[in-house]
Structures are given as structure tokens and as C-alpha cells.
CSV table of C-alpha atoms in Angstrom, one decimal:
chain,number,residue,atom,x,y,z
B,1,MET,CA,4.1,-8.6,37.7
B,2,SER,CA,4.5,-8.4,33.9
B,3,ALA,CA,1.7,-7.2,31.6
B,4,LYS,CA,1.1,-8.9,28.3
B,5,MET,CA,1.6,-6.8,25.2
B,6,LYS,CA,-1.7,-6.2,23.4
B,7,ALA,CA,-1.6,-6.0,19.6
B,8,PRO,CA,-2.6,-2.5,18.4
B,9,SER,CA,-6.2,-2.2,17.1
B,10,ARG,CA,-5.0,-0.5,14.0
B,11,PRO,CA,-2.1,-1.7,11.9
B,12,LEU,CA,1.0,0.4,12.2
B,13,PRO,CA,2.2,2.3,9.1
B,14,LEU,CA,4.7,0.4,6.9
B,15,ARG,CA,8.2,1.7,6.4
B,16,HIS,CA,9.9,1.4,3.1
B,17,ALA,CA,13.5,0.4,3.1
B,18,THR,CA,14.4,3.5,1.2
B,19,GLY,CA,11.7,5.9,2.4
B,20,PRO,CA,9.7,7.5,5.2
B,21,LEU,CA,6.5,6.2,6.8
B,22,ALA,CA,3.8,5.3,4.3
B,23,GLY,CA,1.0,7.7,3.7
B,24,PRO,CA,0.5,11.1,2.3
B,25,LEU,CA,3.4,13.4,3.1
B,26,PRO,CA,3.2,17.2,2.7
B,27,ILE,CA,6.0,17.7,0.2
B,28,PRO,CA,5.7,21.3,-1.2
B,29,ASN,CA,6.9,22.6,-4.5
B,30,LEU,CA,6.9,19.4,-6.5
B,31,THR,CA,6.7,19.7,-10.2
B,32,THR,CA,4.3,17.5,-12.3
B,33,GLU,CA,7.4,15.7,-13.6
B,34,GLU,CA,8.7,15.0,-10.0
B,35,ARG,CA,5.2,13.8,-9.0
B,36,LEU,CA,5.1,11.5,-12.0
B,37,GLN,CA,8.5,10.1,-11.2
B,38,ARG,CA,7.4,9.4,-7.6
B,39,ILE,CA,4.2,7.8,-8.8
B,40,GLU,CA,6.2,5.5,-11.0
B,41,ALA,CA,8.5,4.5,-8.1
B,42,MET,CA,5.5,3.8,-5.9
B,43,GLY,CA,4.0,1.7,-8.6
B,44,GLN,CA,7.1,-0.4,-8.7
B,45,ARG,CA,7.1,-0.9,-5.0
B,46,ILE,CA,3.4,-1.8,-5.1
B,47,SER,CA,4.1,-4.3,-7.8
B,48,GLY,CA,6.7,-5.9,-5.6
B,49,CYS,CA,4.1,-6.2,-2.8
B,50,VAL,CA,1.6,-7.7,-5.2
B,51,GLN,CA,4.2,-10.3,-6.4
B,52,PHE,CA,5.0,-11.2,-2.8
B,53,MET,CA,1.3,-11.7,-1.9
B,54,CYS,CA,0.7,-13.8,-5.0
B,55,LYS,CA,3.5,-16.2,-3.8
B,56,ILE,CA,2.2,-16.3,-0.2
B,57,GLY,CA,1.5,-20.0,-0.5
B,58,GLU,CA,5.2,-20.6,-0.8
B,59,LEU,CA,5.9,-18.8,2.5
B,60,SER,CA,6.9,-21.2,5.2
B,61,GLY,CA,6.7,-20.7,8.9
B,62,THR,CA,3.5,-18.8,8.7
B,63,SER,CA,0.1,-20.2,9.6
B,64,SER,CA,-2.6,-20.5,7.0
B,65,GLU,CA,-4.8,-18.4,9.2
B,66,ALA,CA,-2.2,-15.6,9.2
B,67,LYS,CA,-1.8,-15.9,5.4
B,68,GLU,CA,-5.6,-15.8,4.8
B,69,LYS,CA,-5.9,-12.7,7.0
B,70,ALA,CA,-3.1,-10.9,5.2
B,71,VAL,CA,-4.5,-11.8,1.7
B,72,THR,CA,-8.0,-10.6,2.8
B,73,ALA,CA,-6.6,-7.3,4.1
B,74,PHE,CA,-4.4,-6.8,1.1
B,75,TYR,CA,-7.3,-7.5,-1.3
B,76,GLU,CA,-9.7,-5.2,0.4
B,77,ARG,CA,-7.2,-2.3,0.3
B,78,MET,CA,-6.4,-3.0,-3.3
B,79,VAL,CA,-10.1,-2.9,-4.2
B,80,LEU,CA,-10.5,0.5,-2.5
B,81,LEU,CA,-7.3,1.9,-4.1
B,82,GLU,CA,-8.4,0.7,-7.6
B,83,GLY,CA,-11.7,2.5,-7.2
B,84,HIS,CA,-10.2,5.7,-6.1
B,85,LEU,CA,-7.6,5.7,-8.9
B,86,ALA,CA,-10.2,4.8,-11.5
B,87,ARG,CA,-12.3,7.8,-10.4
B,88,ILE,CA,-9.4,10.2,-10.8
B,89,GLN,CA,-8.7,8.8,-14.3
B,90,GLU,CA,-12.3,9.0,-15.3
B,91,GLU,CA,-12.7,12.6,-14.1
B,92,LEU,CA,-9.6,13.6,-16.0
B,93,GLN,CA,-10.8,11.9,-19.2
B,94,LEU,CA,-14.3,13.5,-18.9
B,95,GLY,CA,-12.6,16.9,-18.5
């Protein structure tokens, strides 16, 4: 008897083609310059994700329901991220 595979209740972490699992990684001894370089690289990867999502209507072979679900999840996470990053910027500017 074969059991059906059930989708995980939480999404699995994404893998970057050139990097490890997504998420905060304990990387000791980074300089400010190294962190800024990594922030810039992440920004470029995120920009690619945003561009892909903005063209989701052109994606064939994917249901409109799946597209809507992906857009909704992406939007919700972007809203949270934007809020967190804006707070960091505001705290720095206020000193």
C-alpha cells in the first residue's frame, strides 16, 4: 500500500544557485564592508525575484490559483520585510 505524500505545512527554505539555505547564518568576523557587499548582493537577488513575480502573468503551465497564491505570499512577506528595514533605517537616522 502506498501513502500519498502530503505537502509540508510550512514552506521549505529556498536555495540560491550560488549560496546556502536562505535565512540568517551565523557568519563570524565579518567587517562592515563585507556585510555591505553581502547586503548589495542580496538586494540584487531580491530584485530578480521581484522582476520574476511582476511577470508572473506571462508564466505558462501554472494555474491562476497557484499564481495568485504565490503573489499573495510574496506580497505579504515583502510588506513585513519593508517594515522591518524601514524601522532599522529610522532608528539609525534618529541616532
